[in-house]
């Protein structure tokens, strides 16, 4: 797996000179990788879009053909059209496109285990988030933190035939992927009956993402895990929700105030505020089923922002806000350095009587990228005590 990531990532540095940034590169890999696996599985794609046609071309014929393939695939229904919607080639030099096609062609991807190719893709996403100069990190929550939250929440679709899991700020799909991987661990690598397996893979995982690129990567991420999620391209807090409700919400709403210059016009929001995180909390209250559970990452400044008291008053009246963990300093290094954050856990339908606050920050050395990276050890005691 690391060899695959290393090989694909190594070529990225060459492409940087062609004006292709880290995010662009992962996006182009997504387009090509999907076609390569479709070819290996003998899945039907529109005429002219076959991997063999792409592989056999070179020079300007290749770049022209690639542009046409992306345009054609973007018009298709289902997950195919979702992944390629608005897709554009970022290659100006056909030699570089040819090299990337050759790199992907060297590996028989479907012969790899689901976990291997999925983890390879996750590895690329993580590298793009940590090494990109700007932007990529906002869509990436550290996997160590995500996996700890999921182990505490135990989002098990086997408990109900209508069980649903959602991330209304899903980025590249980290929470949804981890929830599915947790289930596979619990079921001895997917030992589910046929009907349950079909339901879990097609009717369980939901997401919303405002930006096309991370949504595309999330779809591919889940596809590599064998799951067909429902991920809408829209702004979760400025769009009135439909009738769909969820049993578990796992989310890390975007930090900061960029784009939050006006309060959403939502009848279901009791508190009128332009604070994005507080609006996401109100959104979660709307879309959770009675008895539904949520685990949400929130920065310190959100908890003490103007109107935070009003929102959390409603939250504690309508929900049991039973647990808060103060995350170690530097948890989001290197993606969003300097952010101090917490995870709040609550259950809808009963008022809060007491809150357990676990301090994972005081007297804990700050996280650094190399010397003190975030690890499972940081959350081991919390997980043991949780609940």
Short mmCIF file of C-alpha atoms in Angstrom, two decimals:
data_model
loop_
_atom_site.label_atom_id
_atom_site.label_comp_id
_atom_site.label_asym_id
_atom_site.label_seq_id
_atom_site.Cartn_x
_atom_site.Cartn_y
_atom_site.Cartn_z
CA UNK A 1 0.00 0.00 0.00
CA UNK A 2 2.71 2.48 0.97
CA UNK A 3 4.52 1.64 -2.29
CA UNK A 4 1.41 2.60 -4.26
CA UNK A 5 1.02 5.87 -2.39
CA UNK A 6 4.72 6.61 -2.69
CA UNK A 7 4.74 5.96 -6.43
CA UNK A 8 1.66 8.06 -7.16
CA UNK A 9 2.68 10.83 -4.78
CA UNK A 10 6.22 10.98 -6.12
CA UNK A 11 4.88 11.91 -9.54
CA UNK A 12 2.93 14.81 -8.03
CA UNK A 13 6.13 16.78 -7.56
CA UNK A 14 6.79 16.55 -11.30
CA UNK A 15 3.32 17.85 -12.04
CA UNK A 16 3.78 20.84 -9.76
CA UNK A 17 5.94 22.33 -12.51
CA UNK A 18 3.02 21.91 -14.91
CA UNK A 19 0.80 24.03 -12.67
CA UNK A 20 -1.09 21.07 -11.17
CA UNK A 21 -1.51 21.54 -7.41
CA UNK A 22 -1.99 18.79 -4.83
CA UNK A 23 -5.78 18.92 -4.88
CA UNK A 24 -5.89 18.96 -8.69
CA UNK A 25 -3.60 15.95 -8.76
CA UNK A 26 -5.75 13.80 -6.46
CA UNK A 27 -8.79 14.83 -8.49
CA UNK A 28 -7.17 13.71 -11.76
CA UNK A 29 -6.14 10.42 -10.13
CA UNK A 30 -9.79 9.96 -9.13
CA UNK A 31 -10.98 10.35 -12.74
CA UNK A 32 -8.40 7.95 -14.14
CA UNK A 33 -8.57 5.39 -11.33
CA UNK A 34 -12.33 5.01 -11.70
CA UNK A 35 -11.96 4.27 -15.43
CA UNK A 36 -9.14 1.79 -14.82
CA UNK A 37 -11.20 -0.15 -12.26
CA UNK A 38 -14.28 -0.04 -14.50
CA UNK A 39 -12.17 -1.66 -17.20
CA UNK A 40 -10.89 -4.35 -14.83
CA UNK A 41 -14.43 -5.15 -13.69
CA UNK A 42 -15.75 -5.02 -17.27
CA UNK A 43 -18.27 -2.38 -16.22
CA UNK A 44 -20.05 -0.57 -19.02
CA UNK A 45 -19.04 3.03 -19.68
CA UNK A 46 -20.14 5.26 -22.57
CA UNK A 47 -18.63 4.40 -25.93
CA UNK A 48 -15.25 6.05 -26.40
CA UNK A 49 -14.63 6.43 -22.67
CA UNK A 50 -13.04 3.00 -22.20
CA UNK A 51 -9.68 2.82 -20.45
CA UNK A 52 -8.14 1.05 -23.45
CA UNK A 53 -8.98 4.02 -25.71
CA UNK A 54 -7.32 6.42 -23.29
CA UNK A 55 -4.30 4.19 -22.77
CA UNK A 56 -3.63 3.84 -26.50
CA UNK A 57 -3.42 7.54 -27.26
CA UNK A 58 -0.56 10.01 -26.88
CA UNK A 59 0.34 13.61 -27.59
CA UNK A 60 -2.42 16.13 -28.22
CA UNK A 61 -4.72 13.28 -29.26
CA UNK A 62 -4.55 12.06 -25.66
CA UNK A 63 -5.26 15.43 -24.03
CA UNK A 64 -8.11 16.18 -26.46
CA UNK A 65 -9.62 12.73 -25.96
CA UNK A 66 -9.30 13.02 -22.18
CA UNK A 67 -11.21 16.32 -22.16
CA UNK A 68 -14.00 14.72 -24.21
CA UNK A 69 -14.12 11.66 -21.93
CA UNK A 70 -14.55 13.86 -18.85
CA UNK A 71 -17.30 15.88 -20.54
CA UNK A 72 -19.18 12.73 -21.58
CA UNK A 73 -18.92 11.01 -18.20
CA UNK A 74 -20.13 14.13 -16.39
CA UNK A 75 -23.47 13.78 -18.18
CA UNK A 76 -24.10 10.21 -17.02
CA UNK A 77 -26.65 9.25 -14.34
CA UNK A 78 -25.83 7.81 -10.91
CA UNK A 79 -22.50 7.78 -9.13
CA UNK A 80 -20.65 7.92 -12.47
CA UNK A 81 -22.12 11.33 -13.28
CA UNK A 82 -21.71 12.46 -9.67
CA UNK A 83 -17.98 11.73 -9.66
CA UNK A 84 -17.39 13.38 -13.04
CA UNK A 85 -19.84 16.30 -12.71
CA UNK A 86 -18.03 19.45 -13.80
CA UNK A 87 -14.79 17.51 -14.31
CA UNK A 88 -11.99 19.31 -16.14
CA UNK A 89 -8.53 18.29 -17.24
CA UNK A 90 -5.68 20.12 -15.52
CA UNK A 91 -3.00 18.86 -17.90
CA UNK A 92 -1.35 21.23 -20.36
CA UNK A 93 1.51 18.84 -21.16
CA UNK A 94 0.35 15.52 -22.74
CA UNK A 95 3.60 13.87 -21.62
CA UNK A 96 2.59 14.28 -17.98
CA UNK A 97 -0.91 12.90 -18.61
CA UNK A 98 0.65 9.96 -20.45
CA UNK A 99 2.94 9.22 -17.50
CA UNK A 100 0.06 9.29 -15.00
CA UNK A 101 -2.01 6.96 -17.20
CA UNK A 102 0.97 4.58 -17.32
CA UNK A 103 1.44 4.74 -13.55
CA UNK A 104 -2.19 3.82 -12.89
CA UNK A 105 -2.12 1.17 -15.61
CA UNK A 106 0.79 -0.64 -13.92
CA UNK A 107 -1.39 -1.77 -11.00
CA UNK A 108 -4.33 -4.14 -11.22
CA UNK A 109 -6.45 -2.24 -8.74
CA UNK A 110 -9.36 -4.65 -8.43
CA UNK A 111 -6.93 -7.44 -7.52
CA UNK A 112 -6.06 -5.47 -4.39
CA UNK A 113 -8.19 -5.94 -1.29
CA UNK A 114 -10.80 -3.27 -0.65
CA UNK A 115 -8.90 -2.16 2.42
CA UNK A 116 -5.62 -1.84 0.50
CA UNK A 117 -6.83 0.38 -2.32
CA UNK A 118 -9.12 2.35 -0.02
CA UNK A 119 -6.27 3.02 2.42
CA UNK A 120 -4.00 3.94 -0.48
CA UNK A 121 -6.54 6.54 -1.57
CA UNK A 122 -6.91 7.78 2.01
CA UNK A 123 -3.14 8.09 2.14
CA UNK A 124 -3.18 10.35 -0.89
CA UNK A 125 -5.95 12.50 0.61
CA UNK A 126 -3.96 12.86 3.82
CA UNK A 127 -0.81 13.84 1.97
CA UNK A 128 -2.72 16.43 -0.05
CA UNK A 129 -4.19 17.88 3.14
CA UNK A 130 -0.91 18.03 5.04
CA UNK A 131 1.36 19.21 2.21
CA UNK A 132 -0.97 21.53 0.35
CA UNK A 133 -0.17 25.18 0.96
CA UNK A 134 -3.77 26.20 1.46
CA UNK A 135 -7.30 24.91 1.42
CA UNK A 136 -7.00 21.12 1.42
CA UNK A 137 -6.71 20.78 5.18
CA UNK A 138 -10.11 22.32 5.82
CA UNK A 139 -11.71 19.20 4.34
CA UNK A 140 -9.60 16.74 6.31
CA UNK A 141 -10.07 15.76 9.95
CA UNK A 142 -7.23 13.69 11.47
CA UNK A 143 -8.08 10.00 11.04
CA UNK A 144 -6.92 9.19 14.59
CA UNK A 145 -9.54 11.57 15.98
CA UNK A 146 -12.28 10.36 13.63
CA UNK A 147 -11.66 6.71 14.50
CA UNK A 148 -11.73 7.46 18.24
CA UNK A 149 -15.08 9.27 17.89
CA UNK A 150 -16.51 6.38 15.87
CA UNK A 151 -15.37 3.79 18.43
CA UNK A 152 -17.21 5.78 21.11
CA UNK A 153 -20.35 6.27 19.04
CA UNK A 154 -20.59 2.69 17.68
CA UNK A 155 -22.80 3.61 14.69
CA UNK A 156 -24.28 0.16 14.04
CA UNK A 157 -26.79 -0.13 11.14
CA UNK A 158 -27.73 -3.63 12.31
CA UNK A 159 -29.75 -2.16 15.19
CA UNK A 160 -32.59 -0.99 12.92
CA UNK A 161 -33.69 -1.62 9.30
CA UNK A 162 -33.98 2.16 8.79
CA UNK A 163 -30.72 3.15 10.52
CA UNK A 164 -28.95 6.12 8.89
CA UNK A 165 -25.64 7.90 9.47
CA UNK A 166 -24.92 11.42 8.24
CA UNK A 167 -22.19 14.02 8.02
CA UNK A 168 -23.69 17.35 6.90
CA UNK A 169 -20.19 18.81 6.41
CA UNK A 170 -18.57 15.71 5.00
CA UNK A 171 -15.47 17.03 3.20
CA UNK A 172 -13.67 14.04 1.69
CA UNK A 173 -15.84 11.56 3.61
CA UNK A 174 -13.60 10.66 6.54
CA UNK A 175 -16.38 10.15 9.12
CA UNK A 176 -18.55 8.11 6.75
CA UNK A 177 -15.61 5.92 5.74
CA UNK A 178 -14.57 5.33 9.36
CA UNK A 179 -18.15 4.44 10.35
CA UNK A 180 -18.29 1.81 7.62
CA UNK A 181 -14.83 0.48 8.47
CA UNK A 182 -15.88 0.18 12.12
CA UNK A 183 -18.88 -1.91 11.05
CA UNK A 184 -16.67 -4.17 8.96
CA UNK A 185 -14.43 -4.75 11.98
CA UNK A 186 -17.45 -5.64 14.12
CA UNK A 187 -18.81 -8.06 11.54
CA UNK A 188 -15.57 -9.90 10.81
CA UNK A 189 -14.97 -8.14 7.47
CA UNK A 190 -18.55 -7.82 6.39
CA UNK A 191 -20.26 -11.07 7.40
CA UNK A 192 -23.76 -9.63 6.84
CA UNK A 193 -26.73 -11.34 5.25
CA UNK A 194 -27.41 -10.32 1.67
CA UNK A 195 -30.33 -7.95 2.33
CA UNK A 196 -28.60 -6.22 5.24
CA UNK A 197 -25.42 -5.83 3.23
CA UNK A 198 -27.32 -4.26 0.32
CA UNK A 199 -29.13 -1.86 2.66
CA UNK A 200 -25.95 -0.87 4.49
CA UNK A 201 -24.10 -0.16 1.27
CA UNK A 202 -26.87 1.77 -0.48
CA UNK A 203 -29.23 3.28 2.10
CA UNK A 204 -27.21 4.02 5.23
CA UNK A 205 -24.55 6.69 4.62
CA UNK A 206 -25.52 10.29 3.85
CA UNK A 207 -23.57 13.49 3.50
CA UNK A 208 -23.68 17.11 2.38
CA UNK A 209 -20.77 19.09 1.00
CA UNK A 210 -20.71 22.65 -0.30
CA UNK A 211 -17.68 22.32 -2.60
CA UNK A 212 -17.60 20.07 -5.67
CA UNK A 213 -14.05 18.75 -5.36
CA UNK A 214 -14.18 17.30 -1.81
CA UNK A 215 -17.63 15.87 -2.58
CA UNK A 216 -16.15 14.12 -5.62
CA UNK A 217 -13.31 12.74 -3.51
CA UNK A 218 -15.77 11.59 -0.83
CA UNK A 219 -17.82 9.71 -3.43
CA UNK A 220 -14.69 8.01 -4.75
CA UNK A 221 -13.49 7.29 -1.22
CA UNK A 222 -16.73 5.47 -0.39
CA UNK A 223 -16.86 3.77 -3.79
CA UNK A 224 -13.44 2.25 -3.11
CA UNK A 225 -14.91 0.83 0.10
CA UNK A 226 -17.74 -0.75 -1.89
CA UNK A 227 -20.36 1.73 -0.66
CA UNK A 228 -22.71 3.98 -2.65
CA UNK A 229 -23.37 6.96 -0.37
CA UNK A 230 -25.87 9.77 -0.85
CA UNK A 231 -23.83 12.97 -0.81
CA UNK A 232 -25.59 16.17 -1.84
CA UNK A 233 -23.76 19.16 -3.29
CA UNK A 234 -25.23 22.08 -1.36
CA UNK A 235 -24.85 24.27 1.71
CA UNK A 236 -26.36 22.34 4.61
CA UNK A 237 -27.11 25.37 6.76
CA UNK A 238 -28.48 27.72 4.10
CA UNK A 239 -30.73 25.10 2.50
CA UNK A 240 -33.97 24.03 4.16
CA UNK A 241 -33.68 20.30 4.92
CA UNK A 242 -35.98 17.69 3.45
CA UNK A 243 -37.87 15.06 5.40
CA UNK A 244 -34.86 12.76 5.84
CA UNK A 245 -33.81 12.26 9.48
CA UNK A 246 -30.74 10.50 10.86
CA UNK A 247 -29.92 8.23 13.76
CA UNK A 248 -26.26 9.24 14.06
CA UNK A 249 -24.50 12.44 13.04
CA UNK A 250 -20.70 12.60 12.95
CA UNK A 251 -19.31 15.94 11.86
CA UNK A 252 -16.56 18.51 11.95
CA UNK A 253 -18.23 21.70 10.66
CA UNK A 254 -15.78 24.06 8.92
CA UNK A 255 -13.83 26.32 11.26
CA UNK A 256 -13.61 30.06 10.79
CA UNK A 257 -16.02 32.72 9.61
CA UNK A 258 -15.34 32.80 5.86
CA UNK A 259 -18.60 33.09 3.95
CA UNK A 260 -20.64 33.48 7.12
CA UNK A 261 -21.78 37.06 6.59
CA UNK A 262 -25.50 36.59 7.08
CA UNK A 263 -27.82 34.45 9.15
CA UNK A 264 -29.62 31.63 7.31
CA UNK A 265 -33.32 32.20 6.65
CA UNK A 266 -34.50 28.99 8.33
CA UNK A 267 -37.80 28.64 10.20
CA UNK A 268 -36.39 25.73 12.20
CA UNK A 269 -33.52 27.85 13.61
CA UNK A 270 -34.52 29.43 16.91
CA UNK A 271 -31.41 31.61 17.22
CA UNK A 272 -30.58 33.98 14.37
CA UNK A 273 -26.80 34.09 13.97
CA UNK A 274 -24.19 34.17 11.21
CA UNK A 275 -21.85 31.89 13.21
CA UNK A 276 -21.43 28.80 11.03
CA UNK A 277 -20.67 26.33 13.80
CA UNK A 278 -23.66 27.44 15.89
CA UNK A 279 -25.89 27.14 12.82
CA UNK A 280 -24.62 23.63 12.20
CA UNK A 281 -25.54 22.74 15.80
CA UNK A 282 -29.06 24.04 15.15
CA UNK A 283 -29.16 22.07 11.89
CA UNK A 284 -28.21 18.88 13.70
CA UNK A 285 -31.08 19.41 16.15
CA UNK A 286 -33.46 19.53 13.19
CA UNK A 287 -32.21 16.51 11.25
CA UNK A 288 -31.61 14.10 14.15
CA UNK A 289 -34.27 11.48 14.83
CA UNK A 290 -35.72 11.40 18.36
CA UNK A 291 -33.19 9.36 20.31
CA UNK A 292 -30.61 10.15 17.65
CA UNK A 293 -27.00 10.71 18.70
CA UNK A 294 -24.35 13.17 17.55
CA UNK A 295 -20.63 13.74 17.98
CA UNK A 296 -19.51 17.14 16.73
CA UNK A 297 -16.10 18.84 16.62
CA UNK A 298 -16.35 22.49 17.69
CA UNK A 299 -13.57 25.05 18.22
CA UNK A 300 -13.17 26.76 21.60
CA UNK A 301 -14.19 30.14 20.21
CA UNK A 302 -17.53 28.69 19.11
CA UNK A 303 -18.41 27.71 22.67
CA UNK A 304 -17.87 31.31 23.86
CA UNK A 305 -19.10 33.20 20.79
CA UNK A 306 -21.94 35.68 20.78
CA UNK A 307 -25.24 33.78 21.03
CA UNK A 308 -23.46 30.52 21.91
CA UNK A 309 -25.25 30.59 25.25
CA UNK A 310 -28.64 30.82 23.51
CA UNK A 311 -27.90 27.91 21.18
CA UNK A 312 -26.51 25.70 23.93
CA UNK A 313 -29.45 26.53 26.18
CA UNK A 314 -31.72 25.07 23.51
CA UNK A 315 -29.36 22.15 22.98
CA UNK A 316 -29.29 21.24 26.68
CA UNK A 317 -33.08 21.54 26.96
CA UNK A 318 -33.79 19.35 23.93
CA UNK A 319 -30.81 17.01 24.17
CA UNK A 320 -28.67 15.23 26.72
CA UNK A 321 -25.29 16.93 26.22
CA UNK A 322 -23.55 14.27 28.25
CA UNK A 323 -19.87 14.46 27.19
CA UNK A 324 -17.30 17.00 26.10
CA UNK A 325 -13.65 16.22 25.39
CA UNK A 326 -11.15 19.07 25.23
CA UNK A 327 -8.77 18.00 22.46
CA UNK A 328 -4.99 18.27 22.86
CA UNK A 329 -3.38 21.46 21.56
CA UNK A 330 -2.24 20.95 17.98
CA UNK A 331 -4.73 18.16 17.24
CA UNK A 332 -5.27 19.59 13.76
CA UNK A 333 -1.56 20.01 12.99
CA UNK A 334 -0.58 20.34 10.19
CA UNK A 335 -4.00 20.89 8.60
CA UNK A 336 -5.28 23.80 10.73
CA UNK A 337 -2.53 24.77 13.11
CA UNK A 338 -3.27 26.65 16.30
CA UNK A 339 -6.95 25.66 16.51
CA UNK A 340 -8.16 24.66 19.96
CA UNK A 341 -11.15 22.38 19.70
CA UNK A 342 -13.52 20.04 21.50
CA UNK A 343 -15.85 17.18 20.64
CA UNK A 344 -19.36 17.41 22.07
CA UNK A 345 -21.54 14.30 22.34
CA UNK A 346 -25.30 14.55 22.74
CA UNK A 347 -28.51 12.55 22.40
CA UNK A 348 -31.76 14.13 21.21
CA UNK A 349 -34.98 13.79 23.19
CA UNK A 350 -34.12 14.29 26.84
CA UNK A 351 -32.73 17.31 28.73
CA UNK A 352 -29.18 17.48 30.03
CA UNK A 353 -28.78 16.62 33.69
CA UNK A 354 -25.00 16.49 33.96
CA UNK A 355 -22.03 16.89 31.62
CA UNK A 356 -18.80 14.91 31.81
CA UNK A 357 -15.88 17.03 30.62
CA UNK A 358 -12.71 15.14 29.82
CA UNK A 359 -9.66 17.39 29.70
CA UNK A 360 -7.24 15.98 27.14
CA UNK A 361 -5.36 19.27 26.94
CA UNK A 362 -4.09 20.45 30.32
CA UNK A 363 -0.61 19.11 31.13
CA UNK A 364 -0.58 17.26 27.78
CA UNK A 365 2.31 18.20 25.46
CA UNK A 366 1.09 19.85 22.26
CA UNK A 367 0.86 17.80 19.08
CA UNK A 368 3.56 18.30 16.45
CA UNK A 369 3.82 16.81 12.98
CA UNK A 370 7.07 14.89 13.54
CA UNK A 371 8.12 14.66 17.19
CA UNK A 372 4.73 14.27 18.89
CA UNK A 373 2.16 13.24 16.27
CA UNK A 374 -1.44 12.55 17.24
CA UNK A 375 -1.92 8.87 18.07
CA UNK A 376 -4.50 6.48 19.45
CA UNK A 377 -2.80 6.74 22.84
CA UNK A 378 -4.08 10.31 23.19
CA UNK A 379 -7.68 9.01 23.33
CA UNK A 380 -7.26 5.58 24.92
CA UNK A 381 -8.24 6.64 28.45
CA UNK A 382 -11.16 8.72 27.19
CA UNK A 383 -12.52 5.80 25.18
CA UNK A 384 -12.22 3.49 28.17
CA UNK A 385 -14.20 5.89 30.37
CA UNK A 386 -16.72 7.04 27.74
CA UNK A 387 -20.33 6.24 28.62
#
